Short mmCIF file of C-alpha atoms and ligand atoms in Angstrom, two decimals:
data_model
loop_
_atom_site.label_atom_id
_atom_site.label_comp_id
_atom_site.label_asym_id
_atom_site.label_seq_id
_atom_site.Cartn_x
_atom_site.Cartn_y
_atom_site.Cartn_z
CA UNK A 22 118.76 109.70 52.73
CA UNK A 23 120.34 108.99 56.43
CA UNK A 24 120.96 105.47 56.60
CA UNK A 25 121.80 103.17 59.44
CA UNK A 26 123.50 100.13 60.71
CA UNK A 27 121.09 97.06 61.70
CA UNK A 28 122.37 95.37 64.60
CA UNK A 29 121.01 92.57 66.83
CA UNK A 30 116.86 93.35 65.00
CA UNK A 31 117.85 97.29 65.95
CA UNK A 32 118.37 100.23 63.17
CA UNK A 33 121.27 102.22 65.14
CA UNK A 34 123.64 105.17 64.32
CA UNK A 35 127.24 104.66 64.88
CA UNK A 36 128.01 105.17 68.83
CA UNK A 37 130.04 108.24 67.96
CA UNK A 38 127.47 109.57 65.96
CA UNK A 39 129.85 110.10 62.82
CA UNK A 40 128.87 109.25 58.76
CA UNK A 41 130.35 109.46 55.80
CA UNK A 42 128.83 110.80 52.64
CA UNK A 43 127.85 108.33 49.73
CA UNK A 44 128.19 109.43 45.93
CA UNK A 45 125.88 109.07 43.16
CA UNK A 46 128.57 108.47 40.24
CA UNK A 47 126.72 109.88 37.60
CA UNK A 48 126.49 113.47 38.86
CA UNK A 49 129.00 113.20 41.65
CA UNK A 50 126.51 114.34 44.31
CA UNK A 51 125.92 112.86 47.74
CA UNK A 52 122.84 110.45 47.20
CA UNK A 53 122.98 109.44 51.06
CA UNK A 54 125.08 109.25 54.43
CA UNK A 55 125.76 106.26 56.61
CA UNK A 56 127.10 105.49 59.75
CA UNK A 57 131.11 105.32 60.05
CA UNK A 58 131.00 102.61 62.10
CA UNK A 59 134.23 102.22 64.39
CA UNK A 60 135.31 99.23 66.37
CA UNK A 61 133.05 99.56 69.37
CA UNK A 62 130.19 99.00 66.27
CA UNK A 63 131.10 96.31 64.96
CA UNK A 64 132.05 94.52 68.23
CA UNK A 65 127.97 95.25 69.66
CA UNK A 66 127.47 93.35 65.65
CA UNK A 67 129.58 90.36 66.45
CA UNK A 68 128.30 89.81 69.72
CA UNK A 69 124.75 90.40 68.51
CA UNK A 70 125.38 87.23 65.95
CA UNK A 71 127.47 85.22 68.75
CA UNK A 72 124.90 84.85 71.31
CA UNK A 73 122.10 84.39 68.34
CA UNK A 74 124.45 81.65 67.10
CA UNK A 75 125.31 80.63 70.32
CA UNK A 76 122.43 80.34 72.72
CA UNK A 77 119.57 81.97 70.47
CA UNK A 78 117.15 80.69 68.03
CA UNK A 79 118.86 80.34 64.54
CA UNK A 80 121.38 77.23 65.17
CA UNK A 81 118.51 75.29 67.03
CA UNK A 82 115.43 76.13 64.44
CA UNK A 83 114.60 73.60 62.28
CA UNK A 84 116.24 73.23 58.60
CA UNK A 85 112.25 73.56 57.29
CA UNK A 86 111.93 77.21 59.13
CA UNK A 87 115.38 78.05 57.97
CA UNK A 88 114.51 76.98 54.73
CA UNK A 89 110.77 78.92 54.82
CA UNK A 90 112.75 82.27 55.64
CA UNK A 91 114.79 81.94 53.12
CA UNK A 92 112.24 81.10 50.36
CA UNK A 93 110.20 83.70 51.52
CA UNK A 94 112.67 86.39 51.18
CA UNK A 95 112.75 85.33 47.70
CA UNK A 96 109.07 86.42 47.35
CA UNK A 97 109.78 89.54 49.09
CA UNK A 98 113.03 90.76 46.98
CA UNK A 99 110.70 90.10 43.89
CA UNK A 100 108.10 92.35 44.76
CA UNK A 101 110.57 95.18 46.12
CA UNK A 102 112.80 94.24 42.86
CA UNK A 103 112.02 97.63 40.91
CA UNK A 104 112.92 99.78 43.81
CA UNK A 105 116.00 97.62 44.55
CA UNK A 106 116.79 97.99 40.55
CA UNK A 107 116.63 101.60 40.80
CA UNK A 108 118.44 101.70 44.09
CA UNK A 109 121.74 99.62 42.70
CA UNK A 110 121.34 101.51 39.98
CA UNK A 111 121.82 104.83 41.31
CA UNK A 112 124.29 103.65 44.15
CA UNK A 113 126.65 101.75 41.84
CA UNK A 114 126.63 103.37 38.41
CA UNK A 115 125.56 100.57 36.40
CA UNK A 116 122.57 100.56 34.01
CA UNK A 117 119.40 100.06 34.59
CA UNK A 118 119.38 96.31 32.82
CA UNK A 119 122.56 95.26 34.54
CA UNK A 120 120.86 96.30 38.01
CA UNK A 121 117.69 94.22 36.73
CA UNK A 122 119.72 91.02 36.20
CA UNK A 123 121.65 91.53 39.61
CA UNK A 124 118.42 91.66 41.86
CA UNK A 125 116.52 88.73 39.02
CA UNK A 126 119.78 86.84 40.34
CA UNK A 127 119.40 87.90 44.30
CA UNK A 128 116.17 86.66 44.55
CA UNK A 129 116.90 83.37 42.93
CA UNK A 130 120.07 82.65 45.38
CA UNK A 131 117.59 83.01 48.26
CA UNK A 132 115.34 80.63 46.72
CA UNK A 133 118.27 78.55 45.63
CA UNK A 134 119.64 78.41 49.05
CA UNK A 135 116.65 78.02 50.46
CA UNK A 136 116.00 74.40 49.04
CA UNK A 137 119.37 73.48 50.16
CA UNK A 138 118.68 74.11 53.54
CA UNK A 139 116.60 70.93 53.95
CA UNK A 140 119.67 69.04 52.00
CA UNK A 141 122.79 69.37 53.84
CA UNK A 142 123.77 65.86 55.07
CA UNK A 143 126.73 63.96 55.75
CA UNK A 144 127.25 60.29 55.39
CA UNK A 145 128.42 57.02 57.19
CA UNK A 146 131.72 55.28 55.94
CA UNK A 147 132.47 51.86 56.47
CA UNK A 148 134.91 51.32 59.49
CA UNK A 149 134.69 48.16 60.31
CA UNK A 150 132.72 45.31 61.81
CA UNK A 151 132.48 46.79 65.96
CA UNK A 152 131.75 50.29 64.94
CA UNK A 153 130.06 53.18 63.28
CA UNK A 154 130.73 56.45 62.06
CA UNK A 155 128.80 59.29 61.32
CA UNK A 156 129.91 62.26 59.30
CA UNK A 157 128.17 65.73 60.61
CA UNK A 158 127.84 68.49 58.55
CA UNK A 159 127.22 71.60 61.08
CA UNK A 160 127.13 75.28 60.97
CA UNK A 161 131.07 77.03 60.75
CA UNK A 162 129.84 79.38 63.61
CA UNK A 163 129.47 83.59 63.15
CA UNK A 164 130.70 84.41 59.47
CA UNK A 165 131.85 87.84 58.74
CA UNK A 166 131.18 88.93 55.16
CA UNK A 167 133.38 91.79 53.65
CA UNK A 168 132.00 92.73 50.24
CA UNK A 169 133.04 95.26 47.35
CA UNK A 170 130.91 97.82 45.01
CA UNK A 171 130.93 96.24 41.70
CA UNK A 172 127.90 93.71 42.55
CA UNK A 173 127.02 95.12 45.41
CA UNK A 174 123.12 93.35 46.45
CA UNK A 175 124.47 90.22 44.41
CA UNK A 176 127.66 89.96 45.92
CA UNK A 177 126.45 90.31 49.63
CA UNK A 178 123.53 87.59 48.92
CA UNK A 179 125.68 85.24 47.57
CA UNK A 180 127.39 85.00 51.00
CA UNK A 181 124.22 85.45 53.29
CA UNK A 182 122.01 83.18 51.71
CA UNK A 183 124.25 79.98 51.62
CA UNK A 184 125.43 81.10 55.16
CA UNK A 185 122.04 81.22 56.61
CA UNK A 186 121.38 78.08 55.07
CA UNK A 187 123.99 76.06 56.41
CA UNK A 188 122.66 77.64 59.87
CA UNK A 189 125.55 80.38 60.62
CA UNK A 190 125.06 83.70 61.91
CA UNK A 191 126.26 86.64 60.32
CA UNK A 192 127.65 90.23 60.27
CA UNK A 193 127.88 91.89 56.73
CA UNK A 194 130.18 94.85 56.01
CA UNK A 195 129.42 96.25 52.62
CA UNK A 196 132.11 98.47 50.74
CA UNK A 197 131.87 102.29 51.96
CA UNK A 198 131.33 103.26 48.40
CA UNK A 199 127.76 101.53 47.71
CA UNK A 200 125.91 100.55 50.88
CA UNK A 201 122.14 100.98 49.54
CA UNK A 202 120.91 97.69 48.89
CA UNK A 203 122.92 95.72 51.49
CA UNK A 204 121.19 97.49 54.08
CA UNK A 205 117.93 96.29 52.38
CA UNK A 206 118.94 92.96 52.90
CA UNK A 207 118.24 92.84 56.79
CA UNK A 208 114.28 94.28 55.71
CA UNK A 209 113.94 91.74 53.65
CA UNK A 210 114.88 88.92 56.07
CA UNK A 211 113.33 90.35 58.84
CA UNK A 212 109.85 90.68 57.03
CA UNK A 213 110.84 86.84 56.17
CA UNK A 214 110.74 86.18 59.68
CA UNK A 215 114.51 86.19 60.46
CA UNK A 216 115.35 86.19 64.09
CA UNK A 217 117.09 89.41 65.81
CA UNK A 218 121.13 89.05 66.00
CA UNK A 219 121.57 86.67 62.86
CA UNK A 220 122.14 88.75 60.57
CA UNK A 221 123.58 92.17 61.58
CA UNK A 222 125.06 94.98 58.93
CA UNK A 223 127.54 97.56 59.77
CA UNK A 224 128.57 100.16 57.11
CA UNK A 225 132.06 101.74 57.52
CA UNK A 226 135.46 101.79 55.96
CA UNK A 227 137.80 98.95 55.50
CA UNK A 228 140.15 99.61 58.19
CA UNK A 229 137.78 100.84 61.05
CA UNK A 230 134.74 98.68 60.03
CA UNK A 231 136.25 95.54 58.47
CA UNK A 232 139.40 95.10 60.29
CA UNK A 233 137.61 94.20 63.35
CA UNK A 234 135.80 91.46 61.73
CA UNK A 235 138.74 89.77 60.56
CA UNK A 236 140.75 89.83 63.90
CA UNK A 237 138.17 89.06 66.18
CA UNK A 238 138.42 85.88 68.46
CA UNK A 239 134.39 85.39 68.16
CA UNK A 240 134.14 85.18 64.34
CA UNK A 241 134.56 81.75 63.10
CA UNK A 242 134.89 82.94 59.63
CA UNK A 243 135.39 85.65 56.76
CA UNK A 244 134.14 85.71 53.16
CA UNK A 245 135.71 88.62 50.80
CA UNK A 246 135.11 89.74 47.70
CA UNK A 247 137.46 92.57 47.09
CA UNK A 248 141.18 93.38 45.88
CA UNK A 249 144.05 90.78 45.58
CA UNK A 250 145.91 93.69 48.06
CA UNK A 251 142.93 93.47 50.68
CA UNK A 252 142.53 89.55 50.08
CA UNK A 253 146.27 88.77 51.45
CA UNK A 254 145.85 91.30 54.25
CA UNK A 255 142.64 89.55 55.63
CA UNK A 256 144.84 86.24 55.28
CA UNK A 257 147.76 87.59 57.20
CA UNK A 258 145.18 89.49 59.68
CA UNK A 259 143.22 86.66 59.97
CA UNK A 260 145.84 84.35 60.63
CA UNK A 261 146.18 84.52 64.34
CA UNK A 262 142.72 83.45 65.47
CA UNK A 263 143.35 80.54 62.23
CA UNK A 264 140.53 82.44 60.62
CA UNK A 265 138.69 80.21 57.98
CA UNK A 266 138.43 82.46 54.85
CA UNK A 267 137.27 82.75 51.40
CA UNK A 268 138.83 84.67 48.96
CA UNK A 269 137.41 86.29 45.63
CA UNK A 270 139.45 88.14 44.33
CA UNK A 271 140.92 90.01 41.05
CA UNK A 272 141.58 88.37 37.34
CA UNK A 273 143.22 89.07 34.31
CA UNK A 274 140.91 86.87 32.08
CA UNK A 275 142.53 85.69 28.99
CA UNK A 276 139.09 85.95 25.76
CA UNK A 277 140.90 83.78 22.99
CA UNK A 278 139.14 84.03 19.68
CA UNK A 279 139.56 81.38 17.04
CA UNK A 280 139.58 82.36 13.27
CA UNK A 281 137.01 79.53 12.95
CA UNK A 282 134.78 81.23 15.50
CA UNK A 283 131.08 82.17 14.81
CA UNK A 284 132.40 86.06 14.05
CA UNK A 285 129.75 88.48 14.86
CA UNK A 286 128.97 86.38 18.13
CA UNK A 287 132.46 85.91 19.06
CA UNK A 288 133.07 90.12 18.73
CA UNK A 289 129.80 90.85 20.25
CA UNK A 290 130.87 88.43 23.22
CA UNK A 291 133.98 89.50 23.54
CA UNK A 292 132.91 93.34 24.09
CA UNK A 293 130.59 92.69 26.46
CA UNK A 294 132.82 90.50 28.37
CA UNK A 295 135.09 93.65 29.12
CA UNK A 296 132.61 96.91 28.74
CA UNK A 297 129.89 95.16 30.60
CA UNK A 298 129.26 96.64 34.13
CA UNK A 299 131.82 99.51 32.88
CA UNK A 300 134.45 96.82 32.91
CA UNK A 301 134.34 96.64 36.79
CA UNK A 302 133.80 93.01 36.84
CA UNK A 303 136.51 91.04 38.20
CA UNK A 304 136.35 88.37 35.55
CA UNK A 305 136.32 91.34 32.43
CA UNK A 306 137.84 89.51 29.78
CA UNK A 307 140.19 92.02 29.80
CA UNK A 308 143.21 90.24 27.34
CA UNK A 309 142.07 89.69 24.74
CA UNK A 310 143.72 86.78 22.13
CA UNK A 311 142.83 87.08 18.41
CA UNK A 312 144.39 84.84 15.86
CA UNK A 313 146.62 86.58 13.24
CA UNK A 314 144.55 85.93 10.00
CA UNK A 315 141.19 87.38 11.76
CA UNK A 316 143.40 90.37 13.75
CA UNK A 317 142.81 93.17 11.47
CA UNK A 318 138.86 92.32 10.92
CA UNK A 319 138.41 91.22 14.60
CA UNK A 320 139.88 95.01 16.01
CA UNK A 321 137.83 96.68 13.35
CA UNK A 322 134.91 95.17 14.71
CA UNK A 323 135.05 95.46 18.17
CA UNK A 324 136.44 99.08 18.06
CA UNK A 325 132.60 99.61 16.02
CA UNK A 326 131.12 98.03 18.50
CA UNK A 327 132.79 100.13 21.44
CA UNK A 328 132.12 103.36 19.73
CA UNK A 329 128.20 102.41 19.39
CA UNK A 330 128.25 102.27 23.39
CA UNK A 331 126.09 104.80 24.70
CA UNK A 332 127.84 106.30 27.85
CA UNK A 333 125.58 108.05 29.90
CA UNK A 334 123.44 108.47 33.21
CA UNK A 335 122.92 104.84 34.64
CA UNK A 336 118.93 105.16 35.23
CA UNK A 337 118.42 107.05 31.66
CA UNK A 338 116.69 104.06 29.50
CA UNK A 339 119.66 104.19 26.76
CA UNK A 340 122.59 103.94 28.59
CA UNK A 341 124.62 101.24 27.77
CA UNK A 342 127.24 101.87 29.96
CA UNK A 343 126.88 104.36 33.19
CA UNK A 344 129.96 105.86 35.18
CA UNK A 345 132.31 104.14 37.35
CA UNK A 346 131.79 103.80 40.85
CA UNK A 347 134.03 106.50 42.41
CA UNK A 348 136.28 109.57 41.49
CA UNK A 349 138.96 107.15 42.94
CA UNK A 350 138.08 104.58 40.45
CA UNK A 351 137.84 106.70 37.27
CA UNK A 352 141.26 108.10 37.90
CA UNK A 353 143.15 104.83 38.53
CA UNK A 354 141.97 103.54 34.88
CA UNK A 355 142.44 107.01 33.57
CA UNK A 356 145.75 106.17 34.72
CA UNK A 357 146.15 102.82 33.17
CA UNK A 358 144.98 104.24 29.80
CA UNK A 359 148.01 106.83 30.01
CA UNK A 360 150.23 103.86 31.22
CA UNK A 361 149.14 101.48 27.89
CA UNK A 362 149.98 104.98 25.84
CA UNK A 363 153.43 105.30 27.49
CA UNK A 364 154.18 101.50 27.02
CA UNK A 365 153.61 101.87 23.27
CA UNK A 366 150.43 99.92 23.13
CA UNK A 367 148.34 101.22 20.24
CA UNK A 368 144.98 103.42 21.43
CA UNK A 369 142.38 102.05 18.76
CA UNK A 370 138.82 103.77 19.93
CA UNK A 371 138.59 107.46 20.46
CA UNK A 372 138.49 109.44 23.74
CA UNK A 373 135.29 110.60 23.84
CA UNK A 374 132.87 111.74 26.67
CA UNK A 375 129.50 112.34 28.30
CA UNK A 376 128.06 115.68 26.44
CA UNK A 377 124.62 115.62 28.37
CA UNK A 378 125.09 118.95 30.94
CA UNK A 379 123.65 116.60 33.68
CA UNK A 380 125.97 114.08 34.08
CA UNK A 381 129.40 116.62 33.74
CA UNK A 382 130.77 115.92 36.99
CA UNK A 383 130.01 111.97 36.68
CA UNK A 384 133.08 109.65 37.00
CA UNK A 385 132.69 108.23 33.16
CA UNK A 386 135.57 106.52 31.39
CA UNK A 387 135.13 105.58 27.82
CA UNK A 388 135.50 102.47 26.34
CA UNK A 389 138.79 101.86 25.25
CA UNK A 390 140.60 99.29 23.34
CA UNK A 391 144.21 99.31 23.06
CA UNK A 392 145.89 97.01 20.12
CA UNK A 393 148.90 95.51 19.73
CA UNK A 394 149.37 95.10 23.04
CA UNK A 395 152.34 92.73 24.54
CA UNK A 396 151.34 90.33 27.37
CA UNK A 397 154.55 92.03 29.28
CA UNK A 398 152.93 95.02 29.17
CA UNK A 399 151.69 96.77 32.20
CA UNK A 400 147.90 97.17 31.24
CA UNK A 401 148.02 93.39 30.40
CA UNK A 402 149.51 92.24 33.98
CA UNK A 403 148.01 94.19 36.53
CA UNK A 404 143.83 94.48 37.18
CA UNK A 405 142.33 97.73 35.95
CA UNK A 406 138.75 97.11 36.99
CA UNK A 407 137.64 99.56 33.99
CA UNK A 408 136.47 99.85 30.58
CA UNK A 409 139.84 98.99 28.69
CA UNK A 410 141.03 96.21 26.36
CA UNK A 411 144.14 94.94 25.61
CA UNK A 412 144.12 92.64 22.26
CA UNK A 413 147.25 90.62 21.45
CA UNK A 414 147.63 88.59 17.85
CA UNK A 415 148.70 84.86 18.29
CA UNK A 416 149.39 82.19 15.74
CA UNK A 417 148.56 78.78 17.52
CA UNK A 418 146.70 77.14 20.20
CA UNK A 419 150.25 76.40 22.15
CA UNK A 420 151.19 79.80 22.14
CA UNK A 421 147.62 81.18 23.20
CA UNK A 422 147.65 78.57 25.93
CA UNK A 423 150.67 79.74 27.58
CA UNK A 424 149.97 83.39 27.19
CA UNK A 425 146.98 83.04 28.58
CA UNK A 426 148.07 81.20 31.64
CA UNK A 427 150.87 83.51 31.87
CA UNK A 428 149.44 85.70 34.78
CA UNK A 429 149.19 85.60 38.32
CA UNK A 430 145.45 85.56 38.02
CA UNK A 431 142.97 82.37 37.46
CA UNK A 432 139.64 83.47 37.73
CA UNK A 433 138.25 82.57 34.72
CA UNK A 434 138.42 82.59 30.85
CA UNK A 435 136.66 82.60 27.23
CA UNK A 436 137.46 80.39 24.42
CA UNK A 437 135.22 81.45 20.79
CA UNK A 438 135.39 78.65 18.18
CA UNK A 439 133.41 75.76 16.13
CA UNK A 440 136.06 73.45 16.71
CA UNK A 441 134.94 71.59 19.86
CA UNK A 442 138.32 69.08 20.24
CA UNK A 443 140.41 72.54 20.10
CA UNK A 444 138.07 74.38 22.75
CA UNK A 445 137.88 71.45 25.20
CA UNK A 446 141.69 71.16 25.12
CA UNK A 447 142.26 74.70 25.54
CA UNK A 448 139.85 74.57 28.46
CA UNK A 449 141.26 71.67 29.92
CA UNK A 450 144.85 73.83 29.79
CA UNK A 451 143.99 76.75 30.77
CA UNK A 452 144.37 77.36 34.97
CA UNK A 453 141.43 78.93 35.52
CA UNK A 454 137.96 78.37 37.80
CA UNK A 455 135.58 78.99 35.01
CA UNK A 456 135.60 78.82 31.41
CA UNK A 457 133.34 79.79 29.10
CA UNK A 458 133.03 78.38 25.41
CA UNK A 459 131.30 80.70 22.92
CA UNK A 460 130.24 82.64 25.84
CA UNK A 461 131.25 85.24 28.60
CA UNK A 462 130.66 86.12 32.15
CA UNK A 463 127.74 84.03 32.64
CA UNK A 464 127.88 82.77 36.34
CA UNK A 465 124.73 81.18 37.21
CA UNK A 466 123.86 80.45 40.90
CA UNK A 467 123.79 77.08 40.58
CA UNK A 468 127.41 76.29 39.28
CA UNK A 469 130.61 76.91 41.23
CA UNK A 470 132.70 80.03 41.12
CA UNK A 471 136.28 81.11 42.45
CA UNK A 472 139.67 81.39 41.22
CA UNK A 473 142.85 79.29 40.91
CA UNK A 474 146.41 81.14 41.51
CA UNK A 475 146.49 84.58 42.94
CA UNK A 476 142.25 85.26 41.89
CA UNK A 477 141.25 83.81 45.08
CA UNK A 478 140.92 80.82 47.95
CA UNK A 479 137.73 78.73 48.04
CA UNK A 480 134.48 78.42 45.70
CA UNK A 481 130.88 80.29 46.39
CA UNK A 482 127.75 79.84 44.57
CA UNK A 483 126.65 76.43 43.78
CA UNK A 484 126.29 73.64 46.33
CA UNK A 485 130.20 74.26 46.92
CA UNK A 486 129.25 77.60 48.24
CA UNK A 487 127.57 76.21 51.48
CA UNK A 488 130.40 73.93 51.69
CA UNK A 489 132.80 76.80 53.01
CA UNK A 490 130.25 78.01 55.54
CA UNK A 491 130.30 74.84 57.24
CA UNK A 492 132.22 72.15 59.51
CA UNK A 493 132.71 68.37 59.30
CA UNK A 494 132.45 66.18 62.84
CA UNK A 495 132.92 63.05 62.82
CA UNK A 496 131.33 60.89 65.59
CA UNK A 497 132.67 57.31 66.33
CA UNK A 498 130.46 54.70 67.92
CA UNK A 499 131.62 51.64 69.38
CA UNK A 500 129.04 48.84 68.72
CA UNK A 501 130.31 45.88 70.67
CA UNK A 502 129.58 47.38 74.13
P1 LIG B 620 138.33 98.00 45.85
O1 LIG B 620 140.01 97.99 45.49
O2 LIG B 620 137.87 97.27 44.56
O3 LIG B 620 137.49 98.98 46.59
P2 LIG B 620 138.85 96.78 48.23
O4 LIG B 620 139.56 95.46 48.62
O5 LIG B 620 139.54 97.95 48.84
O6 LIG B 620 138.05 96.85 47.04
O7 LIG B 620 137.27 96.67 49.08
C1 LIG B 620 136.70 95.50 49.39
C2 LIG B 620 136.27 95.48 50.69
O8 LIG B 620 137.00 95.04 51.65
C3 LIG B 620 135.40 96.81 51.24
O9 LIG B 620 134.46 96.67 52.03
C4 LIG B 620 136.33 97.43 51.82
O10 LIG B 620 135.94 98.28 52.71
C5 LIG B 620 136.81 96.12 52.72
N1 LIG B 620 138.28 96.30 53.17
C6 LIG B 620 139.13 97.30 52.58
N2 LIG B 620 140.31 97.65 53.62
C7 LIG B 620 139.96 96.36 54.11
C8 LIG B 620 140.92 95.74 55.16
N3 LIG B 620 142.04 96.17 55.91
N4 LIG B 620 140.49 94.91 56.61
C9 LIG B 620 139.07 94.36 56.21
N5 LIG B 620 138.37 95.18 55.18
C10 LIG B 620 138.73 95.79 54.29
#
């Protein structure tokens, strides 16, 4: 499969003809090739988006017509559901069940933001008897979107749908590891009636295809989801053109199990929160705090859940954990497991591998639980982005709140207890953008998503997800003249 960029409504190769290989994580074999885009290719996409915004039909199209295109896109995504699920699963390594969830949510995001397109409005603050003020919401302009490989289509549509609903035009640069479904987005939107140039997609690497978007004076905003390191770089590199940025970065999210929790539910949810999507989740509950009186029982049961997980090819129906996305990521996660052992954490799970010959070159890492972890260990401080749980005992609410907040990150937290007062007190005390009570990981499209501290800037999803694609204009009218 030879993929192409989508620029100004046309499918094109990189100008210098260069391509890179995209690997299937389950087998390690080449799945596709994609254009290795360079600054000239990115500039062409920026020019197309700029023209579509400044002089093209998008900005002048009625909100109703923009809404209809997004609503049609939702229907087309649903029609293509099964094909997209298989493509996403193959490209990213996630099991089919998880890919199904992603694609269902992708279709709903088009619908949800299609609904918002006709409901964005400003207001009229009182400014005295002699004047009127109109506060008007306008699209921020040309928006660039730089996305990661863990939820390839979801993370892209999470940006594209609100941006289009706001009236922006866009350039999407998907992660080099997983470009397949990102290139389906313009196909869906073109069929739904999106004019050329409004959404452009260029594939390639961060420094050559992502960086030009960040420094271009013609791009008004960058929406980024990815690593802390690159997020900081984007903020620095975007400073010269005072780029608006939305950053959704890493996490080291606490998952707190109180002794009075619904035990089985808490154990399963805690495991799902770190082993789901192979642990490649920015909000993964990677630090598991367990009240000391139930610590040994909890550990034993979590190990049992981990050992029962079926690792295998992502398309196999009985697989509950697929491979990691790349060889590089597999090596990175294995190096953290080695660091955990070296630091003296107790490895509580067995180090198994996939036995099926077809997947012997796949990028698998087994579900891994470290017991008796100290919150100062490297495995408790740095984001691993893999199926590695660190379990830490605690004695009371104050101690666990302090430990939970003792991190540079602040993306999410989960609390398991039947005591509603304790749950809400703890939820208020934790510095994180999302707190789940008796659950882990739901991120519904209707509610805001984003981080405190070094987990990011701005919010995606919900109405908040549109705010970041809007400017606010004040029009003052002297009504005495
Ligand atoms: P990860 O470490 O999880 O692979 P990254 O933060 O490196 O995540 O990548 C997320 C996205 O950022 C990818 O699309 C990648 O190509 C892009 N990217 C990486 N480096 C840069 C950069 N210097 N400028 C802009 N985009 C970049």
